[in-house]
Short mmCIF file of C-alpha atoms in Angstrom, two decimals:
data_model
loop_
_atom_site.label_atom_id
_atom_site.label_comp_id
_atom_site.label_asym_id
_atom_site.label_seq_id
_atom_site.Cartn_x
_atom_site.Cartn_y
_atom_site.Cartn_z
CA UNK A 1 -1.21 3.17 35.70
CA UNK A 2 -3.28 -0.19 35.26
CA UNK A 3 -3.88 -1.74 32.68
CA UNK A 4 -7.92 -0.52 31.47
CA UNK A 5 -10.41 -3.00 31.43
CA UNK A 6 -12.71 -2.91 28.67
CA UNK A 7 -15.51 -0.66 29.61
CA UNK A 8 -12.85 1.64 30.15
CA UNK A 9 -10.86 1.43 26.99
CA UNK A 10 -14.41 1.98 25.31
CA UNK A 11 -14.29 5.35 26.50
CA UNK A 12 -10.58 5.73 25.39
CA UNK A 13 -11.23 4.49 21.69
CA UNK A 14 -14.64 6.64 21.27
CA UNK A 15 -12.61 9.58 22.68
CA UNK A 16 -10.54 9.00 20.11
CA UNK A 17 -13.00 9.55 16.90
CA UNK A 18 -15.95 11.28 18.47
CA UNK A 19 -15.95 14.93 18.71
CA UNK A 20 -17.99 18.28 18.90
CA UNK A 21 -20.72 18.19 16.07
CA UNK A 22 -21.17 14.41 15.51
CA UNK A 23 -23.81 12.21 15.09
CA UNK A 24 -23.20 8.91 17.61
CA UNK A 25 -25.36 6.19 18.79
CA UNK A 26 -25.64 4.38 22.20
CA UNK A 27 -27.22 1.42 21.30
CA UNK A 28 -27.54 0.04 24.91
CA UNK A 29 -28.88 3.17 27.23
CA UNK A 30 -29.05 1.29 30.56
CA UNK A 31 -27.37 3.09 33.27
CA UNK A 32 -26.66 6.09 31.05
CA UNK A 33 -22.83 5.95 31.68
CA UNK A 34 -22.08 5.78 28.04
CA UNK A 35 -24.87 7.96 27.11
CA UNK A 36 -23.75 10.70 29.28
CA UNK A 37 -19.55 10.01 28.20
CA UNK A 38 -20.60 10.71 24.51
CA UNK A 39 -23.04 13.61 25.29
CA UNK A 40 -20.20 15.23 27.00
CA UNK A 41 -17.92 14.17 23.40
CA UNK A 42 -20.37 15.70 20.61
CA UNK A 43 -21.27 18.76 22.46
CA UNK A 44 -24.47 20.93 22.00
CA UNK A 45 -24.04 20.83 18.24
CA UNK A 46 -23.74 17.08 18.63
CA UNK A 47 -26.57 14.28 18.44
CA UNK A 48 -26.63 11.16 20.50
CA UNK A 49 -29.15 8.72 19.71
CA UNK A 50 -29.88 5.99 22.36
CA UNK A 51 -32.22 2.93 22.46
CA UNK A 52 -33.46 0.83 25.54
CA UNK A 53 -36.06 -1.68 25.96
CA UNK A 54 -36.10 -0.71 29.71
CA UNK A 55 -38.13 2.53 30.83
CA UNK A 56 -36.79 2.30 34.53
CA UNK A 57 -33.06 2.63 32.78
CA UNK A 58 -34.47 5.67 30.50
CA UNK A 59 -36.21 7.27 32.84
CA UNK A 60 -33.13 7.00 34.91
CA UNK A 61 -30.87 8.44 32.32
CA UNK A 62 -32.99 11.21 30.97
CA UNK A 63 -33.27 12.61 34.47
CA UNK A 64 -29.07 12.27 34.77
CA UNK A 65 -28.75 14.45 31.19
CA UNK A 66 -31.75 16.79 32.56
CA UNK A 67 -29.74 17.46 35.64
CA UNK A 68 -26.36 17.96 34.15
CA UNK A 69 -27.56 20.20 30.92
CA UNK A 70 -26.78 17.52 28.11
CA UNK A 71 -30.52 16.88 27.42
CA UNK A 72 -30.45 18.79 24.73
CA UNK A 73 -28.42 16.87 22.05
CA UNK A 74 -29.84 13.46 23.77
CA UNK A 75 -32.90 11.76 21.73
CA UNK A 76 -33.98 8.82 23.87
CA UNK A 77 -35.88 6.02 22.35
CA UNK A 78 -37.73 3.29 24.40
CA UNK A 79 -37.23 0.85 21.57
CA UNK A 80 -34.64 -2.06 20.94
CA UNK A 81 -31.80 -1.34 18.97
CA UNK A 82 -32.46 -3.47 16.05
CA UNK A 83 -34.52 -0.15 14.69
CA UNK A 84 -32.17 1.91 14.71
CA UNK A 85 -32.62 2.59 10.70
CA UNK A 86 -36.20 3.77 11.78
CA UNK A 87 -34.50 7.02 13.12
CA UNK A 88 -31.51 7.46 10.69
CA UNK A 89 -32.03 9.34 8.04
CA UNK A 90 -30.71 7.86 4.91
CA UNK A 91 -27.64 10.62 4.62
CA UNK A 92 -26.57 10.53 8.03
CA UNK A 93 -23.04 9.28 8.83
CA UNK A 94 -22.19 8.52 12.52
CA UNK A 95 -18.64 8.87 14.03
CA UNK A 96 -19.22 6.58 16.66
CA UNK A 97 -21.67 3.63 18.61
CA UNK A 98 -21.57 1.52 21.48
CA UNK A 99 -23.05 -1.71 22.37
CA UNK A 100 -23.00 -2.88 26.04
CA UNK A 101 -24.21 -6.70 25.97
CA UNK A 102 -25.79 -8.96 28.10
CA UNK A 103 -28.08 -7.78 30.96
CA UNK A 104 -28.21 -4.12 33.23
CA UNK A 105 -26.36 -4.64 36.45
CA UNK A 106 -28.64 -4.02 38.55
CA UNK A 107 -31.40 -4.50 35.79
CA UNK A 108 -34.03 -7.09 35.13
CA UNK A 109 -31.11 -10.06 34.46
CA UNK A 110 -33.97 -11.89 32.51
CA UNK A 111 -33.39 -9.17 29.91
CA UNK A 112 -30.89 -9.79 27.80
CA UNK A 113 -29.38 -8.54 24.38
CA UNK A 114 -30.11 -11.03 21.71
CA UNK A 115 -27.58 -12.08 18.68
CA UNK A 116 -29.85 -11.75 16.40
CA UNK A 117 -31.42 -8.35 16.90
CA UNK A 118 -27.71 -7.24 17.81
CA UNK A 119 -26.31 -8.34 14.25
CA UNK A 120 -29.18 -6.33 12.83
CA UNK A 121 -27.96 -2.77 14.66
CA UNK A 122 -24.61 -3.61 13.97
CA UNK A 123 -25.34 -4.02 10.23
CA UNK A 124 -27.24 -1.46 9.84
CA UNK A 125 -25.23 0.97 11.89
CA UNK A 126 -21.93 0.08 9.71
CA UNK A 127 -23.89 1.13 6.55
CA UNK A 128 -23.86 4.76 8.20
CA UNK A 129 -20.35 4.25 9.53
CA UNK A 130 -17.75 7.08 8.50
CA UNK A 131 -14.37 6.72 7.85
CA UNK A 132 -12.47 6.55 10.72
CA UNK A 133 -15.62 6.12 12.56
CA UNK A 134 -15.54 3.33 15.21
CA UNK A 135 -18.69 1.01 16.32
CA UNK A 136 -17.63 -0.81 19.95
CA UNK A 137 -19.56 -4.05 21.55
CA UNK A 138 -18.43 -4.48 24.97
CA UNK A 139 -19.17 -7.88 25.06
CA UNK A 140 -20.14 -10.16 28.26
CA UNK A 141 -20.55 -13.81 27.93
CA UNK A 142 -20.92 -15.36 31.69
CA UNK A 143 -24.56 -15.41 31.56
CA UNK A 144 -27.36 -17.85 30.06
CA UNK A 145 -27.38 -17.27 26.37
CA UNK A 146 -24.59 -15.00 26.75
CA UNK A 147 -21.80 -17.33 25.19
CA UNK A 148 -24.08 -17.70 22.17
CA UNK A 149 -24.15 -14.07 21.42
CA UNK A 150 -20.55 -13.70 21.79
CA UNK A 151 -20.12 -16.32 19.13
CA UNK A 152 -22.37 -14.74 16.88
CA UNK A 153 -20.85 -11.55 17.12
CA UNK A 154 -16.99 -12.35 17.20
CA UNK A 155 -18.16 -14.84 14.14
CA UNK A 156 -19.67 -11.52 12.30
CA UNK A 157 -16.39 -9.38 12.81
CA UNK A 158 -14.43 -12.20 11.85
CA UNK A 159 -15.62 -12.10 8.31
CA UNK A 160 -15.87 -8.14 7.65
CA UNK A 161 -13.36 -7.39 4.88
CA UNK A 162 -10.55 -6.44 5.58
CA UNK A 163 -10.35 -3.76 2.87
CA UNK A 164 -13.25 -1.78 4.80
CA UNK A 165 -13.23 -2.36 8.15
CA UNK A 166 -10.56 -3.72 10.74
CA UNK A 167 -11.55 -5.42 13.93
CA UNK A 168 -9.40 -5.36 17.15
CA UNK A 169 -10.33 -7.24 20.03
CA UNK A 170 -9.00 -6.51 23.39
CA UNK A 171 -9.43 -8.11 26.39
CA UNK A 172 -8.18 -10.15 29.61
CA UNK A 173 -7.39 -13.51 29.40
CA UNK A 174 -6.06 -15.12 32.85
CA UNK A 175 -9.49 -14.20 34.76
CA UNK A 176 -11.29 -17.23 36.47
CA UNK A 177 -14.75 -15.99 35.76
CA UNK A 178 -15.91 -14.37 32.03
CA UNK A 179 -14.96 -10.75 31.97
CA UNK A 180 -16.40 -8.72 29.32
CA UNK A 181 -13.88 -7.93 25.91
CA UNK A 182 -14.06 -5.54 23.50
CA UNK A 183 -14.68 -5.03 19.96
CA UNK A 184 -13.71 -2.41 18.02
CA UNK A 185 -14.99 -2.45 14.75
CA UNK A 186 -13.10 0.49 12.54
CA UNK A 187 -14.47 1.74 9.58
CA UNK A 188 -10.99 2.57 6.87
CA UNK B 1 -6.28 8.16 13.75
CA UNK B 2 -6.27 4.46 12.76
CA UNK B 3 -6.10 1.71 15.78
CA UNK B 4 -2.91 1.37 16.39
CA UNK B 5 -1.29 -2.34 15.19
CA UNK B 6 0.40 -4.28 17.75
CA UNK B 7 3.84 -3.20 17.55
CA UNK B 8 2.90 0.25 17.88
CA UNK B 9 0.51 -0.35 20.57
CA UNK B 10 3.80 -2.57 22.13
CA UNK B 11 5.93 0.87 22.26
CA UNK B 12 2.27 2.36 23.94
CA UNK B 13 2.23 0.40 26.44
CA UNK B 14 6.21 0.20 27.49
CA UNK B 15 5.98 4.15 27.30
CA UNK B 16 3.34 3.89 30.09
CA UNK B 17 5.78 1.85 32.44
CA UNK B 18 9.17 2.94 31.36
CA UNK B 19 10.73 5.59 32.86
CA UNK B 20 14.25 7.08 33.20
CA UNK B 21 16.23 5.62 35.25
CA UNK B 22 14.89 1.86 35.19
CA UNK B 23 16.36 -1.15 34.43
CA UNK B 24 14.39 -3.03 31.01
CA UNK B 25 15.05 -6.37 28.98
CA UNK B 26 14.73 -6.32 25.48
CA UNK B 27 14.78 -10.27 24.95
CA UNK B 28 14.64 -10.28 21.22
CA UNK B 29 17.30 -7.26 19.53
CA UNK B 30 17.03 -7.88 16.08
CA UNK B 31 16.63 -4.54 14.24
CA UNK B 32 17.28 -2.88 17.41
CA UNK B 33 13.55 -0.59 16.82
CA UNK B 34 13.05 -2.06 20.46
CA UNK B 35 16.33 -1.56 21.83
CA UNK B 36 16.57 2.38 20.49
CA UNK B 37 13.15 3.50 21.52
CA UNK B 38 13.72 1.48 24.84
CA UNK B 39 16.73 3.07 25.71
CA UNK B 40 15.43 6.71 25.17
CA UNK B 41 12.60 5.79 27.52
CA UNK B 42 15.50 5.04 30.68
CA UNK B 43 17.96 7.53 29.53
CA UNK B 44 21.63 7.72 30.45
CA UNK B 45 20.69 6.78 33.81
CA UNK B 46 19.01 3.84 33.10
CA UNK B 47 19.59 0.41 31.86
CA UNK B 48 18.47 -1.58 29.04
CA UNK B 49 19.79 -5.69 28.33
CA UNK B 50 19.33 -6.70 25.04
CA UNK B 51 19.70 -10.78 23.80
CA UNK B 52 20.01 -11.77 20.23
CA UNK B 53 21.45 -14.72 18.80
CA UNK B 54 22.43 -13.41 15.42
CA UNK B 55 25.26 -11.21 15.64
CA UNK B 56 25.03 -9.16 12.00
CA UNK B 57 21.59 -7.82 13.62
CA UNK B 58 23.56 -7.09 16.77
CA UNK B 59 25.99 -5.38 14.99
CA UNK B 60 23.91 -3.28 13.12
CA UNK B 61 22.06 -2.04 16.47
CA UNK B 62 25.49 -1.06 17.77
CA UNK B 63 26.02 1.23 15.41
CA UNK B 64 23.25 2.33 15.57
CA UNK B 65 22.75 2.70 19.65
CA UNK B 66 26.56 4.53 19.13
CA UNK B 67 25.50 6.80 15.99
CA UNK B 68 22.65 7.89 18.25
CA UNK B 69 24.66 8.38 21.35
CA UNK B 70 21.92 5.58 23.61
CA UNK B 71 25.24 3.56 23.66
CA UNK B 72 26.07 4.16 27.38
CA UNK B 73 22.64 2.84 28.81
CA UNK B 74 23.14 -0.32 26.20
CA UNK B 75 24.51 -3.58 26.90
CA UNK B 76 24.17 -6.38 23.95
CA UNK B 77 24.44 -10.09 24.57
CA UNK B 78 25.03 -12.45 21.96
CA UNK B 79 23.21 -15.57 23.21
CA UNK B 80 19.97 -16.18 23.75
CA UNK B 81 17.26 -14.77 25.92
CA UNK B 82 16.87 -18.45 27.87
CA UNK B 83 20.33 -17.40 29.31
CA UNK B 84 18.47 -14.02 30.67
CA UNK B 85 18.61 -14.87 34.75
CA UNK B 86 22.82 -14.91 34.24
CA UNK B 87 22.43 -11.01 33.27
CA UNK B 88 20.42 -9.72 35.62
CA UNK B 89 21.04 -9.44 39.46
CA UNK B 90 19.50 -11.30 42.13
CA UNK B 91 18.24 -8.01 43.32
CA UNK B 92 17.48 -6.30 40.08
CA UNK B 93 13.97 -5.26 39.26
CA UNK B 94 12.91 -4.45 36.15
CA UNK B 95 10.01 -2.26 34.79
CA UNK B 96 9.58 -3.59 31.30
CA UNK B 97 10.55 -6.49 29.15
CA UNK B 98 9.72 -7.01 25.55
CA UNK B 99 9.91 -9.78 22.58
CA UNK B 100 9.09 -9.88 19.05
CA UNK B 101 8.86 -13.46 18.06
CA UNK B 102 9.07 -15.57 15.36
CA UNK B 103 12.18 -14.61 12.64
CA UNK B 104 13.76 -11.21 11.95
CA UNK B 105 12.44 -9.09 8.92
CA UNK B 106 15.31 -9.36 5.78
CA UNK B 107 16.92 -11.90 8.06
CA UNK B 108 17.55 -15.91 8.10
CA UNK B 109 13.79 -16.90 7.96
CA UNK B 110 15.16 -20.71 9.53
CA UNK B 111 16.42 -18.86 12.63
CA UNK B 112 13.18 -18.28 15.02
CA UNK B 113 12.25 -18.27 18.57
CA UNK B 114 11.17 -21.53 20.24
CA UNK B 115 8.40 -22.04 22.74
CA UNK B 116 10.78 -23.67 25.13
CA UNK B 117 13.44 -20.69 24.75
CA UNK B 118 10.65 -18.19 25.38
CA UNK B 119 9.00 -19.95 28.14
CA UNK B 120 12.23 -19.97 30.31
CA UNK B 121 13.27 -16.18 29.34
CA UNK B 122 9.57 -15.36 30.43
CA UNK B 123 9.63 -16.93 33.47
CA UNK B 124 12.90 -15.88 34.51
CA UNK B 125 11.97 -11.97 33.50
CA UNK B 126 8.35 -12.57 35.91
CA UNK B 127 10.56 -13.05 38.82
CA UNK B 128 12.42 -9.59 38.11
CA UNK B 129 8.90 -7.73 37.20
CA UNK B 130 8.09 -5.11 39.60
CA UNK B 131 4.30 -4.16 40.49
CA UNK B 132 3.17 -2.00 37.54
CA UNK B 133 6.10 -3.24 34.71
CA UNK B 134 4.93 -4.88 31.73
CA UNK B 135 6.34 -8.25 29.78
CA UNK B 136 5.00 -7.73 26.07
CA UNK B 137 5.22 -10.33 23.81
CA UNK B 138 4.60 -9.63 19.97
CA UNK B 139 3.25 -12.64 18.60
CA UNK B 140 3.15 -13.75 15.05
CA UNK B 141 2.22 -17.55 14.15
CA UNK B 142 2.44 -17.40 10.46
CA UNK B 143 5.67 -19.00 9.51
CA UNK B 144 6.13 -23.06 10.27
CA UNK B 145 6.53 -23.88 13.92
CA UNK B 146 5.19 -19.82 14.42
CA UNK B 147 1.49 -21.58 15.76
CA UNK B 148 3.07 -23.90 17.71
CA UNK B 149 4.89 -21.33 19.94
CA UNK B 150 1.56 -18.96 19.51
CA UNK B 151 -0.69 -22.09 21.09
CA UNK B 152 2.53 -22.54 24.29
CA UNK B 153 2.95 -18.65 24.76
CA UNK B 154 -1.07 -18.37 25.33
CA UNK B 155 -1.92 -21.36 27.20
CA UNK B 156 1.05 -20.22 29.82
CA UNK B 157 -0.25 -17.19 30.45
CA UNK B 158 -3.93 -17.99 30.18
CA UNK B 159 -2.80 -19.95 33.15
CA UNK B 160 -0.89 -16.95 35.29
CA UNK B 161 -2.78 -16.09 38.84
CA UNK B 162 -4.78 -13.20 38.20
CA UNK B 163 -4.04 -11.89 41.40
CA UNK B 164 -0.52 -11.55 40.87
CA UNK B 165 -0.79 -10.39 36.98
CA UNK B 166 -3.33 -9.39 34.27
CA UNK B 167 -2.68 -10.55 30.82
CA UNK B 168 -4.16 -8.20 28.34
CA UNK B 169 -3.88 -9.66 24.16
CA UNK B 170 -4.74 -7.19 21.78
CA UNK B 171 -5.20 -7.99 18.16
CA UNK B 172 -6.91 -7.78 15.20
CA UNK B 173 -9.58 -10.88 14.00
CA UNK B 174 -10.37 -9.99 10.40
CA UNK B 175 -7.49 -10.50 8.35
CA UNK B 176 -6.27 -12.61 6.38
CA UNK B 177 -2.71 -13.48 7.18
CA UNK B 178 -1.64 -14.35 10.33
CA UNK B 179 -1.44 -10.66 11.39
CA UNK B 180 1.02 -10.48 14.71
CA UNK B 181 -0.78 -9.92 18.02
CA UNK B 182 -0.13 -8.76 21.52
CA UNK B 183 0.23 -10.08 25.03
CA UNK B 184 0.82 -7.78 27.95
CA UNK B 185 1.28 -9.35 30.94
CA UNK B 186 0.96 -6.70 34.29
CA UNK B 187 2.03 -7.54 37.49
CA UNK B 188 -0.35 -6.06 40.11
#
């Protein structure tokens, strides 16, 4: 057993609070990976709700959770995550989201996720946060633009209180070029 | 389930790489929480090495190793882990190592580890890691000289080849106090 990089401990720590019923988001759709992992983790009585800016990615992904039967408790939204209050309703509390930064592999690398609009998911998706409940960035700084949005972020989680939330960050740190990290951000 | 804090996650991680029968360093006794969980991990056909230089907390781990019946897989050294290479065979290989650093809980608060001590028991233990064993290092930086040997510990392993060894840290960013963190380093 190797050590998991962070994509893959992602999986691990939404495994961990994320189960049959919830309510999650997937605030980065792209290739659907994560979309499709927490499909599989709220079940049919579940609800994952997933924002993209991309249609080639969401077109991509809704034909993956046609295909495999998880379409059902998958609401795709071709919209950027900062309104994700837009399709919250007030009451809802979410066990789980996920945040993969920087670009799509394989994607448009002009488009990238922004600090700011980032800062304004993350806010508003803590305010829906249940206990327990565990909001992830996987973040990726090697591109243009990309170290500023890691400093935003790690800034941000830096200054939650510490009588709500803790923050863990995980990551590698003897790799030559910038591998992505994680952030868990853990609602008490 | 909360995220675990780093000297749970330190027993996680050993309990992924430790099995019975192998041969593991703990390099820093003290209350001899290490030492006990350690040697239920290799069993009576395994073989754990334990360092301390303060001999009431060595002491109190003996009795507690014998009340427990791990004594037989046990040997204690009273000297410190710098001296590690004249314990351990030419040949030996070993599948975990861990240290808690800094001073001992309820102990003499003047007696703590030193970069330079560490650095030489670290190196010495690489040579014996075998592909897939893990060197964890606890770190806590709070007390005086504590950042000093936080700042030496990092930058050496920042610095380790990644294609020889990954070096995960794991900790949390929003608190306070100098919570401790993690550093696992993996040999490939």
């Amino acid at each position: 057993m190797n050590l998991p990089n962070a994509l893959a401990y992602s999986h691990t720590l939404l495994g961990e609070c994320v189960g049959p019923g919830d309510t999650v988001v997937d605030a980065t759709v792209g290739n659907g990976h994560d979309t499709v992992f927490l499909a599989n983790q709220v079940g049919p009585t579940g609800h994952v709700i997933g924002f993209d800016v991309q249609d080639a990615a969401l077109n991509a992904t809704q034909t993956q959770l046609t295909l495999t039967g998880l379409s059902p408790q998958v609401d795709l939204h071709a919209t950027g995550h900062e309104h994700v209050g837009d399709y919250l309703d007030d009451i809802v509390s979410i066990a789980g989201a996920i945040f993969n930064l920087g670009y799509l592999p394989g994607g448009d690398k002009s488009v990238v996720t922004q600090a700011a609009t980032t800062l304004t998911a993350v806010k508003t998706l803590l305010q829906h946060l249940r206990r327990g409940g565990r909001l992830i960035l996987v973040v990726y700084s090697g591109h243009p633009g990309g170290m500023d949005e890691r400093n935003a972020v790690v800034d941000f989680c830096q200054k939650l209180p510490q009588k709500t939330y803790q923050v863990l960050q995980y990551g590698f740190i003897n790799q030559i070029h910038h591998p992505p990290f994680l952030l868990a951000i853990e609602r008490r």
